[in-house]
Amino acid sequence: MNNKVVGYARTSTMGQDLGLEVQLKAFEYYEPNKVYSEKISGRKEDRTELKKALSSLEKGDTLLIYNLSRLSRSSKQLVNLMSELSEKGIYLKSIQESIDTSSPSGRLFYTVLAGIAEFEAENISIRTKEALARTDKPLGRPKISYQKERQILRLYKNKKLRIKDIALRTDVSEKTVYTIAKKHNLSRKATCKDD
């Protein structure tokens, strides 16, 4: 069985039809078995046609794109997609950048890109930790005082106020009211007051 080539073309907006035409014309030289195209932002995670293209590929097949920006707008997302392809034994060919991961130079490009993405992720982690170490403020939600928790429980047990009203009166979120009630094994049956 011959390995297939599947094309994926994308433009960000409806007004970029010419961009889609250019991509599809460039694909003709490679004679793809199937082409998927869509008009959607490259930053969107839920790209239906890309998912279809990826699911149609098997080990030894090639995903053909016009350029890397058609596949992804972020280097992290690009590395993740390329890793997914690599793990499945699927090659990536980008026409404009002359990248072909079936070749040694294409695999080198992928390795360098993955290394840069990992380096940047580590740098972000280090900068975040350093910034947190310099601040005196504790992270997370502020703790609810014992007095406030008692007040919430008293109002909750009274059943005269809706959860929303208890939250407003005690200056906490509705979720906090539910969390405190659950912590004390309290629950309310749905009543007209709580809808």
Short mmCIF file of N, CA and C in Angstrom, two decimals:
data_model
loop_
_atom_site.label_atom_id
_atom_site.label_comp_id
_atom_site.label_asym_id
_atom_site.label_seq_id
_atom_site.Cartn_x
_atom_site.Cartn_y
_atom_site.Cartn_z
N MET A 1 0.84 -1.19 0.00
CA MET A 1 0.00 0.00 0.00
C MET A 1 0.88 1.25 0.00
N ASN A 2 0.58 2.20 -0.87
CA ASN A 2 1.34 3.45 -0.93
C ASN A 2 0.94 4.37 0.20
N ASN A 3 1.94 5.10 0.68
CA ASN A 3 1.65 6.10 1.71
C ASN A 3 0.97 7.28 1.05
N LYS A 4 0.04 7.86 1.77
CA LYS A 4 -0.73 8.96 1.17
C LYS A 4 -0.23 10.31 1.67
N VAL A 5 -0.56 11.32 0.89
CA VAL A 5 -0.28 12.71 1.22
C VAL A 5 -1.62 13.40 1.42
N VAL A 6 -1.79 14.02 2.59
CA VAL A 6 -3.03 14.73 2.90
C VAL A 6 -2.68 16.20 3.10
N GLY A 7 -3.35 17.06 2.35
CA GLY A 7 -3.11 18.50 2.45
C GLY A 7 -4.04 19.15 3.46
N TYR A 8 -3.52 20.18 4.14
CA TYR A 8 -4.35 20.98 5.04
C TYR A 8 -4.07 22.44 4.75
N ALA A 9 -5.13 23.16 4.35
CA ALA A 9 -5.02 24.59 4.04
C ALA A 9 -5.93 25.36 4.98
N ARG A 10 -5.47 26.55 5.40
CA ARG A 10 -6.27 27.35 6.32
C ARG A 10 -6.04 28.83 6.08
N THR A 11 -7.13 29.60 6.17
CA THR A 11 -7.03 31.05 6.23
C THR A 11 -7.79 31.49 7.47
N SER A 12 -7.43 32.65 7.98
CA SER A 12 -8.03 33.11 9.24
C SER A 12 -9.41 33.69 9.07
N THR A 13 -9.67 34.37 7.94
CA THR A 13 -10.96 35.05 7.78
C THR A 13 -11.55 34.76 6.41
N MET A 14 -12.82 35.08 6.30
CA MET A 14 -13.52 34.89 5.02
C MET A 14 -12.92 35.73 3.91
N GLY A 15 -12.33 36.88 4.24
CA GLY A 15 -11.78 37.78 3.25
C GLY A 15 -10.46 37.32 2.67
N GLN A 16 -9.94 36.19 3.13
CA GLN A 16 -8.64 35.72 2.66
C GLN A 16 -8.77 34.56 1.68
N ASP A 17 -9.80 34.59 0.84
CA ASP A 17 -10.01 33.52 -0.13
C ASP A 17 -8.80 33.34 -1.04
N LEU A 18 -8.16 34.44 -1.42
CA LEU A 18 -7.00 34.35 -2.29
C LEU A 18 -5.91 33.51 -1.62
N GLY A 19 -5.73 33.68 -0.30
CA GLY A 19 -4.74 32.89 0.43
C GLY A 19 -5.02 31.41 0.34
N LEU A 20 -6.28 31.05 0.40
CA LEU A 20 -6.67 29.65 0.30
C LEU A 20 -6.38 29.12 -1.11
N GLU A 21 -6.68 29.93 -2.11
CA GLU A 21 -6.42 29.55 -3.50
C GLU A 21 -4.93 29.32 -3.74
N VAL A 22 -4.10 30.20 -3.18
CA VAL A 22 -2.64 30.07 -3.34
C VAL A 22 -2.16 28.76 -2.74
N GLN A 23 -2.66 28.45 -1.55
CA GLN A 23 -2.26 27.21 -0.88
C GLN A 23 -2.66 25.98 -1.69
N LEU A 24 -3.91 25.98 -2.14
CA LEU A 24 -4.42 24.83 -2.89
C LEU A 24 -3.67 24.65 -4.21
N LYS A 25 -3.32 25.76 -4.87
CA LYS A 25 -2.56 25.71 -6.12
C LYS A 25 -1.17 25.11 -5.86
N ALA A 26 -0.54 25.52 -4.75
CA ALA A 26 0.79 25.00 -4.40
C ALA A 26 0.74 23.50 -4.12
N PHE A 27 -0.37 23.02 -3.60
CA PHE A 27 -0.52 21.59 -3.29
C PHE A 27 -0.51 20.72 -4.54
N GLU A 28 -0.97 21.26 -5.68
CA GLU A 28 -1.14 20.47 -6.90
C GLU A 28 0.14 19.73 -7.30
N TYR A 29 1.29 20.36 -7.10
CA TYR A 29 2.57 19.75 -7.47
C TYR A 29 2.79 18.44 -6.71
N TYR A 30 2.31 18.37 -5.48
CA TYR A 30 2.54 17.20 -4.62
C TYR A 30 1.46 16.13 -4.77
N GLU A 31 0.44 16.42 -5.55
CA GLU A 31 -0.65 15.49 -5.84
C GLU A 31 -1.20 14.81 -4.58
N PRO A 32 -1.73 15.61 -3.65
CA PRO A 32 -2.27 15.01 -2.42
C PRO A 32 -3.48 14.12 -2.71
N ASN A 33 -3.62 13.08 -1.91
CA ASN A 33 -4.76 12.17 -2.05
C ASN A 33 -6.05 12.86 -1.63
N LYS A 34 -5.94 13.75 -0.66
CA LYS A 34 -7.11 14.46 -0.13
C LYS A 34 -6.63 15.79 0.43
N VAL A 35 -7.48 16.82 0.34
CA VAL A 35 -7.15 18.13 0.90
C VAL A 35 -8.30 18.57 1.80
N TYR A 36 -7.94 19.03 2.98
CA TYR A 36 -8.91 19.60 3.92
C TYR A 36 -8.59 21.08 4.03
N SER A 37 -9.63 21.92 4.00
CA SER A 37 -9.38 23.36 4.12
C SER A 37 -10.46 23.98 4.99
N GLU A 38 -10.08 25.07 5.66
CA GLU A 38 -11.06 25.78 6.49
C GLU A 38 -10.65 27.22 6.68
N LYS A 39 -11.64 28.01 7.07
CA LYS A 39 -11.43 29.44 7.35
C LYS A 39 -11.67 29.64 8.83
N ILE A 40 -10.56 29.64 9.59
CA ILE A 40 -10.64 29.73 11.05
C ILE A 40 -9.29 30.21 11.57
N SER A 41 -9.29 30.85 12.71
CA SER A 41 -8.05 31.34 13.30
C SER A 41 -7.11 30.18 13.65
N GLY A 42 -5.83 30.39 13.43
CA GLY A 42 -4.83 29.38 13.78
C GLY A 42 -4.66 29.20 15.27
N ARG A 43 -5.15 30.14 16.05
CA ARG A 43 -5.05 30.04 17.51
C ARG A 43 -6.16 29.16 18.11
N LYS A 44 -7.20 28.92 17.33
CA LYS A 44 -8.31 28.10 17.82
C LYS A 44 -7.85 26.66 17.94
N GLU A 45 -8.21 26.04 19.05
CA GLU A 45 -7.85 24.63 19.28
C GLU A 45 -8.79 23.70 18.51
N ASP A 46 -10.05 24.08 18.40
CA ASP A 46 -11.05 23.20 17.81
C ASP A 46 -11.21 23.50 16.32
N ARG A 47 -10.32 22.92 15.52
CA ARG A 47 -10.38 23.11 14.08
C ARG A 47 -10.82 21.79 13.45
N THR A 48 -12.07 21.76 13.03
CA THR A 48 -12.71 20.53 12.54
C THR A 48 -11.95 19.89 11.39
N GLU A 49 -11.59 20.69 10.39
CA GLU A 49 -10.93 20.12 9.20
C GLU A 49 -9.53 19.62 9.53
N LEU A 50 -8.83 20.31 10.43
CA LEU A 50 -7.50 19.83 10.84
C LEU A 50 -7.64 18.48 11.54
N LYS A 51 -8.64 18.37 12.41
CA LYS A 51 -8.88 17.09 13.10
C LYS A 51 -9.17 15.98 12.10
N LYS A 52 -9.97 16.29 11.08
CA LYS A 52 -10.28 15.29 10.05
C LYS A 52 -9.01 14.88 9.31
N ALA A 53 -8.19 15.88 8.96
CA ALA A 53 -6.95 15.60 8.24
C ALA A 53 -6.04 14.71 9.08
N LEU A 54 -5.88 15.06 10.36
CA LEU A 54 -5.00 14.29 11.23
C LEU A 54 -5.52 12.87 11.44
N SER A 55 -6.83 12.73 11.59
CA SER A 55 -7.38 11.38 11.83
C SER A 55 -7.32 10.50 10.59
N SER A 56 -7.17 11.10 9.42
CA SER A 56 -7.10 10.31 8.18
C SER A 56 -5.69 9.77 7.92
N LEU A 57 -4.71 10.27 8.68
CA LEU A 57 -3.32 9.90 8.45
C LEU A 57 -2.92 8.65 9.24
N GLU A 58 -2.06 7.85 8.62
CA GLU A 58 -1.52 6.65 9.26
C GLU A 58 0.00 6.70 9.18
N LYS A 59 0.63 5.78 9.88
CA LYS A 59 2.09 5.71 9.89
C LYS A 59 2.63 5.69 8.45
N GLY A 60 3.61 6.55 8.19
CA GLY A 60 4.21 6.63 6.87
C GLY A 60 3.57 7.66 5.95
N ASP A 61 2.39 8.16 6.33
CA ASP A 61 1.71 9.19 5.54
C ASP A 61 2.35 10.55 5.79
N THR A 62 1.97 11.54 4.97
CA THR A 62 2.52 12.89 5.09
C THR A 62 1.39 13.91 5.16
N LEU A 63 1.52 14.83 6.11
CA LEU A 63 0.62 15.98 6.18
C LEU A 63 1.31 17.11 5.44
N LEU A 64 0.65 17.62 4.41
CA LEU A 64 1.20 18.68 3.57
C LEU A 64 0.55 20.00 3.95
N ILE A 65 1.38 21.01 4.24
CA ILE A 65 0.88 22.36 4.54
C ILE A 65 1.64 23.37 3.69
N TYR A 66 1.03 24.52 3.50
CA TYR A 66 1.68 25.57 2.71
C TYR A 66 2.83 26.19 3.49
N ASN A 67 2.55 26.58 4.74
CA ASN A 67 3.61 27.04 5.64
C ASN A 67 3.20 26.75 7.09
N LEU A 68 4.16 26.85 7.98
CA LEU A 68 3.92 26.47 9.38
C LEU A 68 2.82 27.29 10.03
N SER A 69 2.66 28.55 9.62
CA SER A 69 1.63 29.39 10.24
C SER A 69 0.22 28.90 9.90
N ARG A 70 0.09 28.10 8.84
CA ARG A 70 -1.22 27.53 8.49
C ARG A 70 -1.59 26.43 9.48
N LEU A 71 -0.58 25.80 10.06
CA LEU A 71 -0.81 24.72 11.02
C LEU A 71 -1.04 25.28 12.42
N SER A 72 -0.28 26.32 12.78
CA SER A 72 -0.39 26.88 14.12
C SER A 72 0.19 28.28 14.18
N ARG A 73 -0.35 29.09 15.09
CA ARG A 73 0.16 30.44 15.30
C ARG A 73 1.07 30.51 16.52
N SER A 74 1.10 29.46 17.34
CA SER A 74 1.97 29.49 18.52
C SER A 74 2.99 28.36 18.41
N SER A 75 4.21 28.64 18.83
CA SER A 75 5.26 27.63 18.73
C SER A 75 4.95 26.43 19.61
N LYS A 76 4.33 26.67 20.76
CA LYS A 76 3.99 25.56 21.66
C LYS A 76 2.99 24.62 20.98
N GLN A 77 1.95 25.21 20.39
CA GLN A 77 0.94 24.40 19.71
C GLN A 77 1.57 23.66 18.51
N LEU A 78 2.46 24.34 17.81
CA LEU A 78 3.13 23.73 16.66
C LEU A 78 3.97 22.53 17.10
N VAL A 79 4.74 22.71 18.17
CA VAL A 79 5.57 21.61 18.67
C VAL A 79 4.69 20.44 19.11
N ASN A 80 3.57 20.75 19.77
CA ASN A 80 2.66 19.68 20.21
C ASN A 80 2.11 18.90 19.01
N LEU A 81 1.70 19.62 17.97
CA LEU A 81 1.18 18.96 16.77
C LEU A 81 2.27 18.13 16.08
N MET A 82 3.47 18.70 15.99
CA MET A 82 4.57 17.98 15.35
C MET A 82 4.96 16.75 16.17
N SER A 83 4.91 16.86 17.49
CA SER A 83 5.20 15.70 18.35
C SER A 83 4.17 14.61 18.15
N GLU A 84 2.91 15.01 18.06
CA GLU A 84 1.83 14.05 17.83
C GLU A 84 2.06 13.30 16.51
N LEU A 85 2.42 14.05 15.47
CA LEU A 85 2.69 13.43 14.17
C LEU A 85 3.88 12.48 14.26
N SER A 86 4.96 12.95 14.89
CA SER A 86 6.18 12.16 15.01
C SER A 86 5.93 10.85 15.75
N GLU A 87 5.18 10.93 16.85
CA GLU A 87 4.87 9.73 17.64
C GLU A 87 4.09 8.70 16.83
N LYS A 88 3.29 9.16 15.90
CA LYS A 88 2.48 8.26 15.07
C LYS A 88 3.20 7.83 13.79
N GLY A 89 4.44 8.33 13.62
CA GLY A 89 5.20 7.98 12.41
C GLY A 89 4.70 8.68 11.17
N ILE A 90 4.08 9.85 11.36
CA ILE A 90 3.53 10.64 10.26
C ILE A 90 4.49 11.80 9.98
N TYR A 91 4.74 12.06 8.71
CA TYR A 91 5.66 13.12 8.32
C TYR A 91 4.91 14.43 8.08
N LEU A 92 5.66 15.52 8.19
CA LEU A 92 5.12 16.85 7.92
C LEU A 92 5.94 17.47 6.81
N LYS A 93 5.26 18.01 5.82
CA LYS A 93 5.95 18.72 4.73
C LYS A 93 5.35 20.11 4.64
N SER A 94 6.21 21.13 4.84
CA SER A 94 5.80 22.52 4.72
C SER A 94 6.46 23.10 3.48
N ILE A 95 5.65 23.50 2.52
CA ILE A 95 6.15 23.94 1.22
C ILE A 95 7.02 25.18 1.32
N GLN A 96 6.50 26.23 1.94
CA GLN A 96 7.19 27.51 1.94
C GLN A 96 8.53 27.47 2.69
N GLU A 97 8.58 26.75 3.80
CA GLU A 97 9.83 26.67 4.57
C GLU A 97 10.73 25.52 4.13
N SER A 98 10.30 24.75 3.14
CA SER A 98 11.05 23.57 2.65
C SER A 98 11.39 22.62 3.79
N ILE A 99 10.41 22.34 4.63
CA ILE A 99 10.60 21.41 5.74
C ILE A 99 9.92 20.10 5.38
N ASP A 100 10.67 19.02 5.55
CA ASP A 100 10.13 17.69 5.30
C ASP A 100 10.70 16.78 6.39
N THR A 101 9.86 16.40 7.35
CA THR A 101 10.35 15.62 8.48
C THR A 101 10.66 14.17 8.12
N SER A 102 10.48 13.79 6.85
CA SER A 102 10.93 12.46 6.42
C SER A 102 12.42 12.48 6.10
N SER A 103 13.00 13.69 6.05
CA SER A 103 14.44 13.83 5.76
C SER A 103 15.20 14.15 7.05
N PRO A 104 16.51 13.87 7.07
CA PRO A 104 17.31 14.20 8.26
C PRO A 104 17.26 15.69 8.62
N SER A 105 17.30 16.57 7.63
CA SER A 105 17.28 18.01 7.93
C SER A 105 15.91 18.43 8.48
N GLY A 106 14.85 17.80 8.02
CA GLY A 106 13.51 18.09 8.55
C GLY A 106 13.37 17.63 9.98
N ARG A 107 13.94 16.46 10.30
CA ARG A 107 13.89 15.97 11.68
C ARG A 107 14.74 16.86 12.58
N LEU A 108 15.87 17.36 12.05
CA LEU A 108 16.71 18.28 12.82
C LEU A 108 15.92 19.55 13.13
N PHE A 109 15.20 20.08 12.15
CA PHE A 109 14.39 21.27 12.38
C PHE A 109 13.40 21.03 13.52
N TYR A 110 12.72 19.89 13.47
CA TYR A 110 11.75 19.56 14.52
C TYR A 110 12.43 19.50 15.89
N THR A 111 13.60 18.86 15.95
CA THR A 111 14.32 18.73 17.22
C THR A 111 14.71 20.10 17.76
N VAL A 112 15.20 20.98 16.89
CA VAL A 112 15.58 22.33 17.31
C VAL A 112 14.36 23.10 17.79
N LEU A 113 13.27 23.03 17.04
CA LEU A 113 12.04 23.73 17.43
C LEU A 113 11.53 23.23 18.78
N ALA A 114 11.54 21.92 18.99
CA ALA A 114 11.10 21.36 20.26
C ALA A 114 12.01 21.82 21.39
N GLY A 115 13.32 21.88 21.13
CA GLY A 115 14.27 22.35 22.14
C GLY A 115 14.03 23.80 22.51
N ILE A 116 13.75 24.63 21.52
CA ILE A 116 13.47 26.05 21.78
C ILE A 116 12.19 26.19 22.59
N ALA A 117 11.17 25.43 22.26
CA ALA A 117 9.90 25.50 23.00
C ALA A 117 10.10 25.05 24.45
N GLU A 118 10.89 24.00 24.65
CA GLU A 118 11.17 23.52 26.01
C GLU A 118 11.97 24.56 26.79
N PHE A 119 12.96 25.17 26.12
CA PHE A 119 13.78 26.22 26.73
C PHE A 119 12.90 27.39 27.18
N GLU A 120 11.99 27.81 26.31
CA GLU A 120 11.10 28.93 26.63
C GLU A 120 10.16 28.56 27.78
N ALA A 121 9.65 27.34 27.79
CA ALA A 121 8.77 26.91 28.88
C ALA A 121 9.51 26.92 30.22
N GLU A 122 10.76 26.46 30.21
CA GLU A 122 11.56 26.48 31.43
C GLU A 122 11.84 27.91 31.88
N ASN A 123 12.13 28.80 30.92
CA ASN A 123 12.38 30.20 31.28
C ASN A 123 11.14 30.85 31.88
N ILE A 124 9.98 30.56 31.34
CA ILE A 124 8.73 31.09 31.90
C ILE A 124 8.55 30.60 33.32
N SER A 125 8.82 29.32 33.54
CA SER A 125 8.69 28.74 34.88
C SER A 125 9.65 29.42 35.86
N ILE A 126 10.89 29.62 35.45
CA ILE A 126 11.88 30.27 36.31
C ILE A 126 11.46 31.71 36.62
N ARG A 127 11.03 32.45 35.59
CA ARG A 127 10.61 33.84 35.81
C ARG A 127 9.41 33.91 36.74
N THR A 128 8.48 32.98 36.59
CA THR A 128 7.29 32.96 37.45
C THR A 128 7.68 32.69 38.89
N LYS A 129 8.55 31.70 39.10
CA LYS A 129 8.99 31.37 40.47
C LYS A 129 9.74 32.54 41.10
N GLU A 130 10.59 33.21 40.31
CA GLU A 130 11.32 34.36 40.84
C GLU A 130 10.37 35.50 41.20
N ALA A 131 9.39 35.75 40.37
CA ALA A 131 8.42 36.81 40.66
C ALA A 131 7.61 36.48 41.90
N LEU A 132 7.23 35.23 42.06
CA LEU A 132 6.47 34.82 43.24
C LEU A 132 7.32 34.94 44.50
N ALA A 133 8.61 34.64 44.39
CA ALA A 133 9.50 34.73 45.55
C ALA A 133 9.67 36.18 46.00
N ARG A 134 9.56 37.12 45.06
CA ARG A 134 9.73 38.54 45.40
C ARG A 134 8.48 39.16 46.02
N THR A 135 7.36 38.52 45.90
CA THR A 135 6.12 39.10 46.42
C THR A 135 5.83 38.59 47.82
N ASP A 136 5.21 39.42 48.62
CA ASP A 136 4.85 39.04 49.99
C ASP A 136 3.43 38.49 50.06
N LYS A 137 2.71 38.60 48.97
CA LYS A 137 1.31 38.20 48.98
C LYS A 137 1.19 36.68 48.84
N PRO A 138 0.34 36.07 49.65
CA PRO A 138 0.12 34.63 49.49
C PRO A 138 -0.72 34.38 48.23
N LEU A 139 -0.51 33.22 47.64
CA LEU A 139 -1.26 32.86 46.44
C LEU A 139 -2.57 32.19 46.81
N GLY A 140 -3.47 32.17 45.87
CA GLY A 140 -4.74 31.50 46.06
C GLY A 140 -5.79 32.40 46.65
N ARG A 141 -6.93 31.80 46.92
CA ARG A 141 -8.04 32.56 47.49
C ARG A 141 -7.77 32.87 48.95
N PRO A 142 -8.26 34.01 49.42
CA PRO A 142 -8.08 34.30 50.85
C PRO A 142 -8.88 33.31 51.68
N LYS A 143 -8.35 32.97 52.84
CA LYS A 143 -9.04 32.05 53.74
C LYS A 143 -10.28 32.72 54.31
N ILE A 144 -11.32 31.93 54.50
CA ILE A 144 -12.55 32.42 55.12
C ILE A 144 -12.34 32.36 56.63
N SER A 145 -12.62 33.44 57.30
CA SER A 145 -12.44 33.45 58.76
C SER A 145 -13.45 32.52 59.43
N TYR A 146 -13.12 32.10 60.63
CA TYR A 146 -14.00 31.22 61.41
C TYR A 146 -15.35 31.91 61.61
N GLN A 147 -15.33 33.21 61.91
CA GLN A 147 -16.57 33.95 62.15
C GLN A 147 -17.44 33.99 60.89
N LYS A 148 -16.81 34.23 59.75
CA LYS A 148 -17.58 34.31 58.50
C LYS A 148 -18.16 32.94 58.16
N GLU A 149 -17.39 31.89 58.37
CA GLU A 149 -17.89 30.54 58.10
C GLU A 149 -19.10 30.24 58.99
N ARG A 150 -19.03 30.62 60.26
CA ARG A 150 -20.16 30.41 61.19
C ARG A 150 -21.39 31.19 60.71
N GLN A 151 -21.17 32.44 60.26
CA GLN A 151 -22.26 33.27 59.76
C GLN A 151 -22.93 32.61 58.54
N ILE A 152 -22.11 32.11 57.63
CA ILE A 152 -22.64 31.44 56.43
C ILE A 152 -23.45 30.21 56.83
N LEU A 153 -22.91 29.42 57.75
CA LEU A 153 -23.61 28.21 58.20
C LEU A 153 -24.94 28.55 58.86
N ARG A 154 -24.94 29.59 59.69
CA ARG A 154 -26.17 30.00 60.38
C ARG A 154 -27.24 30.40 59.36
N LEU A 155 -26.86 31.22 58.38
CA LEU A 155 -27.80 31.65 57.35
C LEU A 155 -28.26 30.47 56.48
N TYR A 156 -27.35 29.58 56.20
CA TYR A 156 -27.67 28.41 55.37
C TYR A 156 -28.68 27.51 56.08
N LYS A 157 -28.42 27.24 57.36
CA LYS A 157 -29.31 26.36 58.14
C LYS A 157 -30.68 26.98 58.33
N ASN A 158 -30.74 28.30 58.40
CA ASN A 158 -31.99 29.02 58.60
C ASN A 158 -32.96 28.79 57.44
N LYS A 159 -32.45 28.62 56.24
CA LYS A 159 -33.22 28.33 55.02
C LYS A 159 -34.20 29.44 54.62
N LYS A 160 -34.01 30.63 55.15
CA LYS A 160 -34.89 31.73 54.76
C LYS A 160 -34.32 32.51 53.57
N LEU A 161 -33.02 32.38 53.35
CA LEU A 161 -32.37 33.11 52.26
C LEU A 161 -31.92 32.14 51.16
N ARG A 162 -31.96 32.64 49.93
CA ARG A 162 -31.42 31.87 48.82
C ARG A 162 -29.90 31.86 48.93
N ILE A 163 -29.28 30.88 48.30
CA ILE A 163 -27.81 30.78 48.30
C ILE A 163 -27.21 32.08 47.77
N LYS A 164 -27.79 32.60 46.73
CA LYS A 164 -27.32 33.85 46.13
C LYS A 164 -27.34 34.99 47.15
N ASP A 165 -28.41 35.05 47.95
CA ASP A 165 -28.54 36.11 48.96
C ASP A 165 -27.55 35.92 50.11
N ILE A 166 -27.31 34.66 50.48
CA ILE A 166 -26.31 34.40 51.52
C ILE A 166 -24.94 34.86 51.03
N ALA A 167 -24.62 34.56 49.79
CA ALA A 167 -23.34 34.96 49.21
C ALA A 167 -23.21 36.48 49.19
N LEU A 168 -24.26 37.17 48.77
CA LEU A 168 -24.22 38.63 48.74
C LEU A 168 -24.07 39.22 50.14
N ARG A 169 -24.81 38.69 51.08
CA ARG A 169 -24.79 39.21 52.45
C ARG A 169 -23.44 38.99 53.13
N THR A 170 -22.79 37.87 52.82
CA THR A 170 -21.52 37.55 53.49
C THR A 170 -20.29 37.89 52.63
N ASP A 171 -20.53 38.45 51.45
CA ASP A 171 -19.46 38.88 50.55
C ASP A 171 -18.53 37.74 50.13
N VAL A 172 -19.14 36.62 49.74
CA VAL A 172 -18.40 35.49 49.19
C VAL A 172 -19.15 35.01 47.94
N SER A 173 -18.55 34.09 47.23
CA SER A 173 -19.22 33.56 46.04
C SER A 173 -20.23 32.49 46.44
N GLU A 174 -21.16 32.22 45.53
CA GLU A 174 -22.14 31.16 45.77
C GLU A 174 -21.42 29.82 45.93
N LYS A 175 -20.36 29.62 45.16
CA LYS A 175 -19.60 28.38 45.25
C LYS A 175 -19.02 28.22 46.65
N THR A 176 -18.56 29.32 47.26
CA THR A 176 -18.01 29.25 48.61
C THR A 176 -19.09 28.82 49.60
N VAL A 177 -20.30 29.34 49.44
CA VAL A 177 -21.41 28.94 50.32
C VAL A 177 -21.64 27.44 50.19
N TYR A 178 -21.71 26.94 48.95
CA TYR A 178 -21.91 25.51 48.73
C TYR A 178 -20.75 24.68 49.31
N THR A 179 -19.52 25.16 49.13
CA THR A 179 -18.35 24.44 49.62
C THR A 179 -18.37 24.32 51.14
N ILE A 180 -18.71 25.41 51.82
CA ILE A 180 -18.78 25.39 53.28
C ILE A 180 -19.90 24.45 53.74
N ALA A 181 -21.04 24.52 53.09
CA ALA A 181 -22.16 23.64 53.45
C ALA A 181 -21.76 22.17 53.25
N LYS A 182 -21.11 21.89 52.14
CA LYS A 182 -20.69 20.51 51.86
C LYS A 182 -19.68 20.03 52.89
N LYS A 183 -18.77 20.92 53.27
CA LYS A 183 -17.75 20.59 54.27
C LYS A 183 -18.39 20.16 55.60
N HIS A 184 -19.57 20.72 55.89
CA HIS A 184 -20.28 20.41 57.14
C HIS A 184 -21.44 19.43 56.89
N ASN A 185 -21.38 18.74 55.75
CA ASN A 185 -22.39 17.73 55.39
C ASN A 185 -23.82 18.27 55.40
N LEU A 186 -23.98 19.49 54.94
CA LEU A 186 -25.31 20.09 54.85
C LEU A 186 -25.73 20.14 53.39
N SER A 187 -27.00 19.94 53.17
CA SER A 187 -27.52 20.10 51.81
C SER A 187 -28.95 20.60 51.90
N ARG A 188 -29.37 21.20 50.84
CA ARG A 188 -30.75 21.70 50.76
C ARG A 188 -31.45 20.97 49.64
N LYS A 189 -32.65 20.60 49.89
CA LYS A 189 -33.48 20.09 48.80
C LYS A 189 -33.88 21.31 47.99
N ALA A 190 -34.03 21.14 46.69
CA ALA A 190 -34.43 22.27 45.85
C ALA A 190 -35.78 22.80 46.31
N THR A 191 -35.80 24.08 46.60
CA THR A 191 -37.04 24.74 46.99
C THR A 191 -37.24 25.95 46.12
N CYS A 192 -38.38 26.54 46.24
CA CYS A 192 -38.68 27.75 45.45
C CYS A 192 -37.72 28.86 45.81
N LYS A 193 -37.23 28.88 47.05
CA LYS A 193 -36.35 29.95 47.48
C LYS A 193 -34.99 29.91 46.80
N ASP A 194 -34.53 28.71 46.40
CA ASP A 194 -33.18 28.58 45.84
C ASP A 194 -33.13 28.53 44.32
N ASP A 195 -34.23 28.73 43.64
CA ASP A 195 -34.16 28.66 42.17
C ASP A 195 -33.81 29.96 41.55
#
